[in-house]
């Protein structure tokens, strides 16, 4: 079943077209990668989907609902969460507090109920903490729940950012270069982690990644952008043997 699609999504900044006529389809339960050289427009595509940018042209649909132009918080509440290339944790807060903050997205209590700790807010707070503990257990972070986010090793900070995104109850999870800056052992561990959460939470995952061993080892399908234009789409084996993709990455013809 289709859960997300973009139709001719285009993003221009003045005279520069960062993404041109981007047509994407994500089916439920897939892991799909978006790859391309630096400056190809990958993060811009993510920003259009998550409401950071409103496309100059085209439209974006989440389960047939047009979400073009919605605010990021509205899109997250619908069920689309993301992480960022540069980790954006609340570094001075604990692991637990980082996850609890994300849980507040679905709180029904109003500001006064929270300030004066009315019964409804106390019930919701208890439920959020219970849910956060369960999430930290499933993501292997419960043993460090009281540690400052900034004190965690780099790989665990990446996992915490993903756990925080999972706390918003997404159906689609967008990962922006989750393996950036990781050594081979951390990269392998993250690959297993992503596979695990995809199955555990029944997620559809859309990711940008430069580590080809991650992309080829985990993706069902791959889209390739070059200078804002989609030059290929297919399975990992099809992409590996695509002449246009080879030229985009190497800058030479395949038979050169």
PDB file of N, CA and C in Angstrom, residues 27-63:
ATOM      1  N   UNK A  27       6.056   2.664  -0.433  1.00  0.00           N
ATOM      2  CA  UNK A  27       5.041   1.691  -0.061  1.00  0.00           C
ATOM      3  C   UNK A  27       5.238   1.250   1.383  1.00  0.00           C
ATOM      4  N   UNK A  28       4.147   0.876   2.018  1.00  0.00           N
ATOM      5  CA  UNK A  28       4.193   0.509   3.430  1.00  0.00           C
ATOM      6  C   UNK A  28       5.201  -0.610   3.679  1.00  0.00           C
ATOM      7  N   UNK A  29       6.072  -0.397   4.690  1.00  0.00           N
ATOM      8  CA  UNK A  29       7.022  -1.416   5.099  1.00  0.00           C
ATOM      9  C   UNK A  29       8.316  -1.455   4.319  1.00  0.00           C
ATOM     10  N   UNK A  30       8.477  -0.565   3.348  1.00  0.00           N
ATOM     11  CA  UNK A  30       9.710  -0.544   2.559  1.00  0.00           C
ATOM     12  C   UNK A  30      10.824   0.212   3.280  1.00  0.00           C
ATOM     13  N   UNK A  31      12.053  -0.118   2.914  1.00  0.00           N
ATOM     14  CA  UNK A  31      13.210   0.719   3.226  1.00  0.00           C
ATOM     15  C   UNK A  31      13.725   1.221   1.887  1.00  0.00           C
ATOM     16  N   UNK A  32      13.644   2.539   1.681  1.00  0.00           N
ATOM     17  CA  UNK A  32      14.014   3.153   0.410  1.00  0.00           C
ATOM     18  C   UNK A  32      15.127   4.164   0.672  1.00  0.00           C
ATOM     19  N   UNK A  33      16.142   4.151  -0.148  1.00  0.00           N
ATOM     20  CA  UNK A  33      17.271   5.069   0.002  1.00  0.00           C
ATOM     21  C   UNK A  33      17.254   6.122  -1.097  1.00  0.00           C
ATOM     22  N   UNK A  34      17.736   7.305  -0.740  1.00  0.00           N
ATOM     23  CA  UNK A  34      17.939   8.398  -1.692  1.00  0.00           C
ATOM     24  C   UNK A  34      19.426   8.715  -1.688  1.00  0.00           C
ATOM     25  N   UNK A  35      20.076   8.509  -2.832  1.00  0.00           N
ATOM     26  CA  UNK A  35      21.519   8.723  -2.900  1.00  0.00           C
ATOM     27  C   UNK A  35      21.837   9.707  -4.020  1.00  0.00           C
ATOM     28  N   UNK A  36      23.087  10.137  -4.044  1.00  0.00           N
ATOM     29  CA  UNK A  36      23.556  11.062  -5.061  1.00  0.00           C
ATOM     30  C   UNK A  36      24.773  11.806  -4.561  1.00  0.00           C
ATOM     31  N   UNK A  37      25.540  12.413  -5.463  1.00  0.00           N
ATOM     32  CA  UNK A  37      26.728  13.175  -5.055  1.00  0.00           C
ATOM     33  C   UNK A  37      26.357  14.337  -4.137  1.00  0.00           C
ATOM     34  N   UNK A  38      27.338  14.900  -3.462  1.00  0.00           N
ATOM     35  CA  UNK A  38      27.107  16.087  -2.637  1.00  0.00           C
ATOM     36  C   UNK A  38      26.489  17.197  -3.482  1.00  0.00           C
ATOM     37  N   UNK A  39      25.489  17.868  -2.912  1.00  0.00           N
ATOM     38  CA  UNK A  39      24.835  18.959  -3.620  1.00  0.00           C
ATOM     39  C   UNK A  39      23.792  18.521  -4.618  1.00  0.00           C
ATOM     40  N   UNK A  40      23.417  17.230  -4.566  1.00  0.00           N
ATOM     41  CA  UNK A  40      22.450  16.708  -5.539  1.00  0.00           C
ATOM     42  C   UNK A  40      21.012  17.115  -5.245  1.00  0.00           C
ATOM     43  N   UNK A  41      20.754  17.582  -4.010  1.00  0.00           N
ATOM     44  CA  UNK A  41      19.397  18.003  -3.649  1.00  0.00           C
ATOM     45  C   UNK A  41      18.684  17.059  -2.703  1.00  0.00           C
ATOM     46  N   UNK A  42      19.419  16.122  -2.116  1.00  0.00           N
ATOM     47  CA  UNK A  42      18.802  15.084  -1.282  1.00  0.00           C
ATOM     48  C   UNK A  42      18.138  15.668  -0.028  1.00  0.00           C
ATOM     49  N   UNK A  43      18.872  16.493   0.715  1.00  0.00           N
ATOM     50  CA  UNK A  43      18.300  17.071   1.934  1.00  0.00           C
ATOM     51  C   UNK A  43      17.181  18.042   1.604  1.00  0.00           C
ATOM     52  N   UNK A  44      17.276  18.723   0.479  1.00  0.00           N
ATOM     53  CA  UNK A  44      16.179  19.605   0.050  1.00  0.00           C
ATOM     54  C   UNK A  44      14.907  18.793  -0.164  1.00  0.00           C
ATOM     55  N   UNK A  45      15.042  17.604  -0.752  1.00  0.00           N
ATOM     56  CA  UNK A  45      13.886  16.721  -0.941  1.00  0.00           C
ATOM     57  C   UNK A  45      13.279  16.335   0.402  1.00  0.00           C
ATOM     58  N   UNK A  46      14.135  16.003   1.371  1.00  0.00           N
ATOM     59  CA  UNK A  46      13.657  15.701   2.726  1.00  0.00           C
ATOM     60  C   UNK A  46      12.917  16.899   3.312  1.00  0.00           C
ATOM     61  N   UNK A  47      13.494  18.084   3.126  1.00  0.00           N
ATOM     62  CA  UNK A  47      12.896  19.293   3.709  1.00  0.00           C
ATOM     63  C   UNK A  47      11.547  19.616   3.092  1.00  0.00           C
ATOM     64  N   UNK A  48      11.351  19.292   1.838  1.00  0.00           N
ATOM     65  CA  UNK A  48      10.030  19.480   1.230  1.00  0.00           C
ATOM     66  C   UNK A  48       9.009  18.517   1.833  1.00  0.00           C
ATOM     67  N   UNK A  49       9.408  17.267   2.013  1.00  0.00           N
ATOM     68  CA  UNK A  49       8.499  16.257   2.546  1.00  0.00           C
ATOM     69  C   UNK A  49       8.094  16.580   3.984  1.00  0.00           C
ATOM     70  N   UNK A  50       9.035  17.105   4.776  1.00  0.00           N
ATOM     71  CA  UNK A  50       8.772  17.332   6.199  1.00  0.00           C
ATOM     72  C   UNK A  50       8.311  18.749   6.519  1.00  0.00           C
ATOM     73  N   UNK A  51       8.075  19.571   5.507  1.00  0.00           N
ATOM     74  CA  UNK A  51       7.480  20.878   5.740  1.00  0.00           C
ATOM     75  C   UNK A  51       8.451  22.003   6.036  1.00  0.00           C
ATOM     76  N   UNK A  52       9.741  21.715   5.999  1.00  0.00           N
ATOM     77  CA  UNK A  52      10.725  22.796   6.200  1.00  0.00           C
ATOM     78  C   UNK A  52      10.642  23.770   5.031  1.00  0.00           C
ATOM     79  N   UNK A  53      10.490  23.217   3.826  1.00  0.00           N
ATOM     80  CA  UNK A  53      10.283  24.033   2.627  1.00  0.00           C
ATOM     81  C   UNK A  53       8.939  23.675   2.007  1.00  0.00           C
ATOM     82  N   UNK A  54       8.268  24.672   1.458  1.00  0.00           N
ATOM     83  CA  UNK A  54       7.082  24.422   0.641  1.00  0.00           C
ATOM     84  C   UNK A  54       7.540  24.367  -0.802  1.00  0.00           C
ATOM     85  N   UNK A  55       7.242  23.275  -1.515  1.00  0.00           N
ATOM     86  CA  UNK A  55       7.697  23.176  -2.909  1.00  0.00           C
ATOM     87  C   UNK A  55       7.248  24.365  -3.750  1.00  0.00           C
ATOM     88  N   UNK A  56       8.132  24.817  -4.615  1.00  0.00           N
ATOM     89  CA  UNK A  56       7.779  25.883  -5.551  1.00  0.00           C
ATOM     90  C   UNK A  56       6.688  25.408  -6.506  1.00  0.00           C
ATOM     91  N   UNK A  57       6.777  24.140  -6.885  1.00  0.00           N
ATOM     92  CA  UNK A  57       5.776  23.506  -7.738  1.00  0.00           C
ATOM     93  C   UNK A  57       5.571  22.075  -7.255  1.00  0.00           C
ATOM     94  N   UNK A  58       4.444  21.485  -7.648  1.00  0.00           N
ATOM     95  CA  UNK A  58       4.192  20.094  -7.326  1.00  0.00           C
ATOM     96  C   UNK A  58       3.480  19.919  -5.999  1.00  0.00           C
ATOM     97  N   UNK A  59       3.311  18.655  -5.598  1.00  0.00           N
ATOM     98  CA  UNK A  59       2.547  18.350  -4.391  1.00  0.00           C
ATOM     99  C   UNK A  59       3.107  17.111  -3.706  1.00  0.00           C
ATOM    100  N   UNK A  60       2.798  16.993  -2.408  1.00  0.00           N
ATOM    101  CA  UNK A  60       3.233  15.868  -1.587  1.00  0.00           C
ATOM    102  C   UNK A  60       2.007  15.295  -0.887  1.00  0.00           C
ATOM    103  N   UNK A  61       1.864  13.971  -0.941  1.00  0.00           N
ATOM    104  CA  UNK A  61       0.693  13.309  -0.372  1.00  0.00           C
ATOM    105  C   UNK A  61       1.126  12.245   0.636  1.00  0.00           C
ATOM    106  N   UNK A  62       0.484  12.257   1.799  1.00  0.00           N
ATOM    107  CA  UNK A  62       0.670  11.222   2.809  1.00  0.00           C
ATOM    108  C   UNK A  62      -0.643  10.457   2.914  1.00  0.00           C
ATOM    109  N   UNK A  63      -0.637   9.217   2.444  1.00  0.00           N
ATOM    110  CA  UNK A  63      -1.855   8.392   2.419  1.00  0.00           C
ATOM    111  C   UNK A  63      -3.019   9.143   1.779  1.00  0.00           C
TER     112      UNK A  63
END
